[in-house]
Coordinates of C-alpha atoms in Angstrom, one line a residue:
M1 CA 10.7 -2.5 -29.4
D2 CA 9.9 -1.7 -25.7
V3 CA 13.5 -0.4 -25.2
V4 CA 13.3 1.7 -28.3
N5 CA 10.0 3.2 -27.2
Q6 CA 11.3 3.9 -23.8
L7 CA 14.3 5.7 -25.2
V8 CA 12.1 7.7 -27.5
A9 CA 9.9 8.7 -24.6
Q10 CA 12.9 9.8 -22.6
G11 CA 14.1 12.0 -25.4
Q12 CA 17.3 10.0 -26.1
F13 CA 16.9 10.5 -29.8
R14 CA 16.5 14.2 -29.7
V15 CA 20.1 14.7 -30.7
L16 CA 19.3 13.3 -34.1
K17 CA 17.0 16.3 -34.7
V18 CA 19.9 18.8 -34.4
P19 CA 22.5 19.3 -37.1
L20 CA 25.2 17.4 -35.1
G21 CA 23.2 14.2 -35.1
F22 CA 21.3 14.6 -38.3
I23 CA 24.5 15.1 -40.4
K24 CA 26.0 12.1 -38.7
V25 CA 23.1 10.0 -40.0
L26 CA 23.6 11.3 -43.5
Q27 CA 27.3 10.4 -43.2
W28 CA 26.4 6.9 -42.2
F29 CA 24.1 6.4 -45.2
F30 CA 26.4 8.0 -47.8
A31 CA 29.4 6.1 -46.6
I32 CA 27.5 2.8 -47.3
F33 CA 26.5 4.1 -50.8
A34 CA 30.1 5.1 -51.5
F35 CA 31.9 1.8 -50.7
S36 CA 29.1 -0.5 -51.9
T37 CA 28.8 1.0 -55.4
C38 CA 32.5 0.7 -55.9
G39 CA 33.3 -2.5 -54.0
S40 CA 30.5 -4.5 -55.5
Y41 CA 31.0 -3.5 -59.2
S42 CA 31.5 -6.0 -62.0
G43 CA 31.4 -5.1 -65.7
M44 CA 31.7 -6.6 -69.1
F45 CA 32.4 -5.5 -72.6
Q46 CA 32.1 -7.4 -75.9
M47 CA 34.1 -7.3 -79.2
A48 CA 33.9 -9.1 -82.5
V49 CA 36.7 -10.2 -84.8
D50 CA 35.6 -11.0 -88.3
C51 CA 38.3 -12.9 -90.2
K52 CA 38.7 -13.4 -93.9
N53 CA 38.2 -17.0 -93.3
Q54 CA 34.8 -17.0 -91.6
T55 CA 35.5 -20.3 -89.8
D56 CA 38.3 -18.5 -87.8
S57 CA 36.0 -15.5 -86.8
D58 CA 34.8 -14.9 -83.2
L59 CA 31.9 -12.4 -83.1
S60 CA 31.4 -12.6 -79.4
I61 CA 34.5 -12.0 -77.3
E62 CA 33.4 -11.2 -73.8
V63 CA 35.8 -9.6 -71.3
E64 CA 34.7 -9.4 -67.7
F65 CA 36.4 -7.3 -65.0
E66 CA 35.5 -6.3 -61.5
Y67 CA 36.7 -4.6 -58.3
P68 CA 39.5 -4.1 -57.3
F69 CA 40.4 -3.6 -61.0
R70 CA 43.6 -5.4 -61.3
L71 CA 43.2 -5.4 -65.0
H72 CA 46.6 -6.8 -65.8
R73 CA 45.2 -10.1 -64.5
V74 CA 42.1 -10.0 -66.7
H75 CA 42.6 -12.1 -69.9
F76 CA 40.6 -13.2 -72.9
D77 CA 41.2 -15.3 -76.0
A78 CA 41.1 -13.7 -79.4
P79 CA 41.4 -15.4 -82.8
T80 CA 44.6 -15.0 -84.8
C81 CA 42.7 -15.7 -88.1
K82 CA 45.3 -18.2 -88.9
N83 CA 44.3 -21.9 -89.1
G84 CA 41.8 -21.5 -86.2
N85 CA 44.5 -20.5 -83.6
T86 CA 43.8 -18.2 -80.7
E87 CA 46.0 -16.0 -78.6
R88 CA 45.6 -15.1 -74.9
L89 CA 45.7 -11.3 -74.2
F90 CA 45.6 -9.3 -71.0
L91 CA 44.2 -5.9 -70.3
V92 CA 46.6 -3.1 -69.3
G93 CA 46.9 -1.5 -65.8
D94 CA 46.5 -2.1 -62.1
Y95 CA 44.1 0.4 -60.5
S96 CA 43.5 -1.5 -57.3
S97 CA 45.3 1.0 -55.0
S98 CA 43.0 3.9 -55.6
A99 CA 39.9 1.7 -55.6
E100 CA 40.8 -0.1 -52.4
F101 CA 41.8 3.1 -50.7
F102 CA 38.4 4.6 -51.5
V103 CA 36.5 1.6 -50.3
T104 CA 38.6 1.4 -47.1
I105 CA 37.9 5.0 -46.2
G106 CA 34.2 4.4 -46.8
V107 CA 34.1 1.3 -44.5
F108 CA 35.9 3.1 -41.7
A109 CA 33.7 6.2 -42.1
F110 CA 30.7 3.9 -41.8
L111 CA 32.1 2.2 -38.7
Y112 CA 32.9 5.5 -37.0
S113 CA 29.6 7.1 -37.9
T114 CA 27.9 4.0 -36.3
A115 CA 29.9 4.4 -33.1
A116 CA 29.4 8.1 -32.9
L117 CA 25.6 7.8 -33.3
A118 CA 25.6 5.2 -30.5
V119 CA 27.4 7.6 -28.3
Y120 CA 25.2 10.5 -29.2
V121 CA 22.0 8.6 -28.4
F122 CA 23.0 6.5 -25.4
A123 CA 25.9 8.5 -23.7
F124 CA 25.6 12.2 -24.9
D125 CA 26.2 13.5 -21.3
K126 CA 29.4 11.5 -21.0
Y127 CA 30.3 12.7 -24.5
K128 CA 30.3 16.3 -23.3
E129 CA 31.9 15.5 -20.0
N130 CA 35.3 17.2 -19.5
N131 CA 35.1 18.3 -23.2
K132 CA 37.1 15.2 -24.3
G133 CA 34.4 13.7 -26.5
P134 CA 33.9 16.8 -28.7
L135 CA 37.7 17.3 -29.1
I136 CA 38.2 13.7 -30.1
D137 CA 35.2 13.9 -32.5
L138 CA 36.6 17.1 -34.0
G139 CA 40.0 15.5 -34.6
V140 CA 38.5 12.4 -36.2
T141 CA 36.0 14.4 -38.3
T142 CA 38.9 16.6 -39.6
G143 CA 40.8 13.5 -40.5
F144 CA 37.9 11.9 -42.4
A145 CA 37.2 15.1 -44.3
F146 CA 40.8 15.2 -45.5
M147 CA 40.7 11.4 -46.3
W148 CA 37.5 11.8 -48.3
L149 CA 39.1 14.5 -50.4
V150 CA 42.2 12.5 -51.1
S151 CA 40.5 9.2 -51.7
S152 CA 37.7 10.7 -53.9
A153 CA 40.2 12.6 -56.1
A154 CA 42.4 9.5 -56.4
W155 CA 39.5 7.2 -57.3
A156 CA 38.2 9.8 -59.8
K157 CA 41.6 9.6 -61.6
G158 CA 41.6 5.8 -61.2
L159 CA 38.2 5.5 -62.7
S160 CA 39.2 7.6 -65.7
D161 CA 42.1 5.2 -66.3
V162 CA 39.8 2.2 -65.9
K163 CA 37.5 3.6 -68.5
T164 CA 40.4 4.0 -70.9
A165 CA 41.8 0.5 -70.3
T166 CA 38.4 -1.1 -70.8
D167 CA 37.3 0.8 -73.8
P168 CA 36.7 -1.8 -76.6
D169 CA 38.3 0.5 -79.2
E170 CA 41.5 0.5 -77.1
V171 CA 41.4 -3.2 -76.4
I172 CA 41.0 -4.0 -80.1
T173 CA 44.5 -2.5 -80.7
L174 CA 45.9 -5.4 -78.6
I175 CA 44.6 -8.0 -81.1
S176 CA 47.2 -8.8 -83.7
A177 CA 44.6 -10.1 -86.2
C178 CA 43.0 -6.6 -86.3
D179 CA 46.2 -5.3 -88.0
D180 CA 45.9 -7.6 -91.0
K181 CA 44.0 -6.4 -94.0
G182 CA 40.9 -8.2 -94.7
N183 CA 40.1 -8.8 -91.1
Q184 CA 37.5 -6.5 -89.3
C185 CA 37.4 -5.9 -85.6
R186 CA 34.7 -3.9 -83.9
E187 CA 33.1 -3.4 -80.5
V188 CA 29.8 -5.0 -79.8
H189 CA 29.0 -3.8 -76.2
D190 CA 30.5 -1.1 -74.1
P191 CA 30.9 -1.6 -70.3
V192 CA 28.3 0.1 -68.1
M193 CA 30.1 2.5 -65.8
S194 CA 27.1 4.3 -64.2
G195 CA 27.7 2.6 -60.9
L196 CA 31.3 3.7 -60.7
N197 CA 30.4 7.2 -61.7
T198 CA 27.9 7.2 -58.8
S199 CA 30.6 6.0 -56.4
V200 CA 32.7 9.0 -57.2
A201 CA 29.7 11.3 -56.7
F202 CA 29.1 9.7 -53.3
G203 CA 32.7 10.2 -52.4
F204 CA 32.5 14.0 -52.9
I205 CA 29.2 14.2 -51.2
N206 CA 30.8 12.6 -48.2
L207 CA 33.6 15.2 -48.4
V208 CA 31.0 17.9 -48.2
L209 CA 29.2 16.3 -45.3
W210 CA 32.3 15.7 -43.2
A211 CA 33.8 19.1 -43.9
G212 CA 30.4 20.8 -43.2
N213 CA 30.0 18.9 -39.9
L214 CA 33.3 20.3 -38.6
W215 CA 31.5 23.6 -37.6
F216 CA 28.8 21.8 -35.5
V217 CA 31.4 19.6 -33.8
F218 CA 33.6 22.6 -33.2
K219 CA 30.8 24.4 -31.4
E220 CA 30.4 21.4 -29.0
T221 CA 34.0 21.9 -27.9
G222 CA 33.1 25.2 -26.2
I223 CA 36.2 26.8 -27.6
I224 CA 34.2 29.6 -29.2
A225 CA 31.9 30.2 -26.2
P226 CA 34.0 33.0 -24.6
F227 CA 33.8 34.9 -27.9
M228 CA 30.1 34.7 -28.1
R229 CA 28.9 36.7 -25.1
A230 CA 25.3 37.9 -25.2
P231 CA 24.7 41.7 -25.1
P232 CA 23.5 43.1 -21.7
P233 CA 19.7 43.0 -21.2
P234 CA 17.7 46.3 -21.7
P235 CA 16.6 48.1 -18.5
P236 CA 13.1 47.2 -17.2
Q237 CA 10.2 49.4 -18.3
G238 CA 9.1 52.1 -15.8
K239 CA 12.6 52.6 -14.5
P240 CA 14.6 55.7 -15.5
A241 CA 17.8 54.9 -17.3
A242 CA 21.0 55.3 -15.3
P243 CA 22.7 58.6 -15.7
D244 CA 25.7 58.6 -18.0
A245 CA 29.2 59.9 -17.3
Y246 CA 28.2 63.5 -18.1
G247 CA 25.2 63.6 -15.8
Q248 CA 22.8 64.4 -18.6
Q249 CA 20.0 62.8 -16.7
G250 CA 20.4 65.4 -13.9
A251 CA 20.7 68.2 -16.3
Y252 CA 17.3 67.6 -17.7
G253 CA 15.7 68.1 -14.2
Q254 CA 17.2 71.5 -13.6
D255 CA 15.6 74.9 -14.3
P256 CA 17.2 76.1 -17.5
Y257 CA 17.1 79.7 -16.1
A258 CA 18.5 78.9 -12.7
S259 CA 21.8 80.2 -13.8
N260 CA 20.4 83.7 -14.1
Q261 CA 19.3 83.9 -10.4
G262 CA 22.6 85.3 -9.4
G263 CA 22.7 87.8 -12.3
Y264 CA 20.9 91.1 -12.9
Q265 CA 17.3 91.4 -11.7
P266 CA 15.4 94.6 -12.4
D267 CA 13.9 96.3 -9.3
Y268 CA 10.5 97.3 -10.4
N269 CA 9.6 99.0 -7.0
Q270 CA 12.7 101.2 -7.3
Q271 CA 12.0 101.9 -10.9
G272 CA 8.4 102.9 -10.1
Y273 CA 9.5 105.1 -7.2
N274 CA 11.8 106.9 -9.4
Q275 CA 9.1 107.4 -12.0
D276 CA 6.7 108.8 -9.4
A277 CA 9.3 111.1 -8.1
E278 CA 10.1 112.4 -11.5
Y279 CA 6.4 112.8 -12.3
G280 CA 5.8 114.6 -9.0
Q281 CA 8.8 116.8 -9.6
G282 CA 7.6 117.6 -13.0
Y283 CA 4.1 118.4 -11.9
G284 CA 5.3 120.5 -9.0
Q285 CA 7.4 122.6 -11.4
Q286 CA 4.2 123.8 -13.0
G287 CA 3.4 125.6 -9.7
A288 CA -0.4 125.1 -9.7
P289 CA -1.1 122.9 -6.7
T290 CA 1.6 124.3 -4.5
S291 CA 0.8 128.0 -4.9
F292 CA -2.9 127.3 -4.5
S293 CA -2.4 125.7 -1.1
N294 CA -0.2 128.5 0.1
Q295 CA -2.8 131.1 -0.9
M296 CA -5.4 129.3 1.1

């Protein structure tokens, strides 16, 4: 406990709070659920054969089967309804390949998730050193995502065949006594398949988790870093913006009428002089002031 507390205090478990580590924890749990619900399954169904002669009847024929579902090795004894004789019958089909493949992928996924979590917690710096760790993690995660797709699809098909092969109505057709008139055959108890249905669901959940984790592992590789450059920061407040290529900043500081300085400018003094001259000339033409001064 002291070691765990020390690691927590040093922040070693902080990687479990980010998607990269948190999804790995989910992969660890759901891998256990997937292979355990399939690998630990055992089921049973029950039939009844009611013969004309009641002494030959067997109303409780139990058939047990389990993982890895080599049903062609599962046998049971059924009455022939003839002089108390019985016959040994076997179920049909061998579905061990898809079931064992599914469980194997689950076990290896569990082991890899455990190792990856240990590296994340205790050696995350070495994991990112030289970028080798993220690249290996990306390759393995891609492989497991593909394997979960294949194994889950194969096991879903295998489970459908297992359900058909263990259906009491189908198994009754194997009993010869059920073909004779006067004998009655019926199912008493169906096998419970909820655990196997759950295993298929866990398989596809693992597919989603491993495929979704590809993006977070890919980001750790740094391959996408050159394509994710941050935009340039805005200029600090209080400083004028740099002038653009057209010098618009300088244009705003100029006098908008400065271009007219070299153009036409009216000469008000000259104009006033001309007006006074014309006025004086006009006034002098009347003759009053000029002639009066000459007379004096």
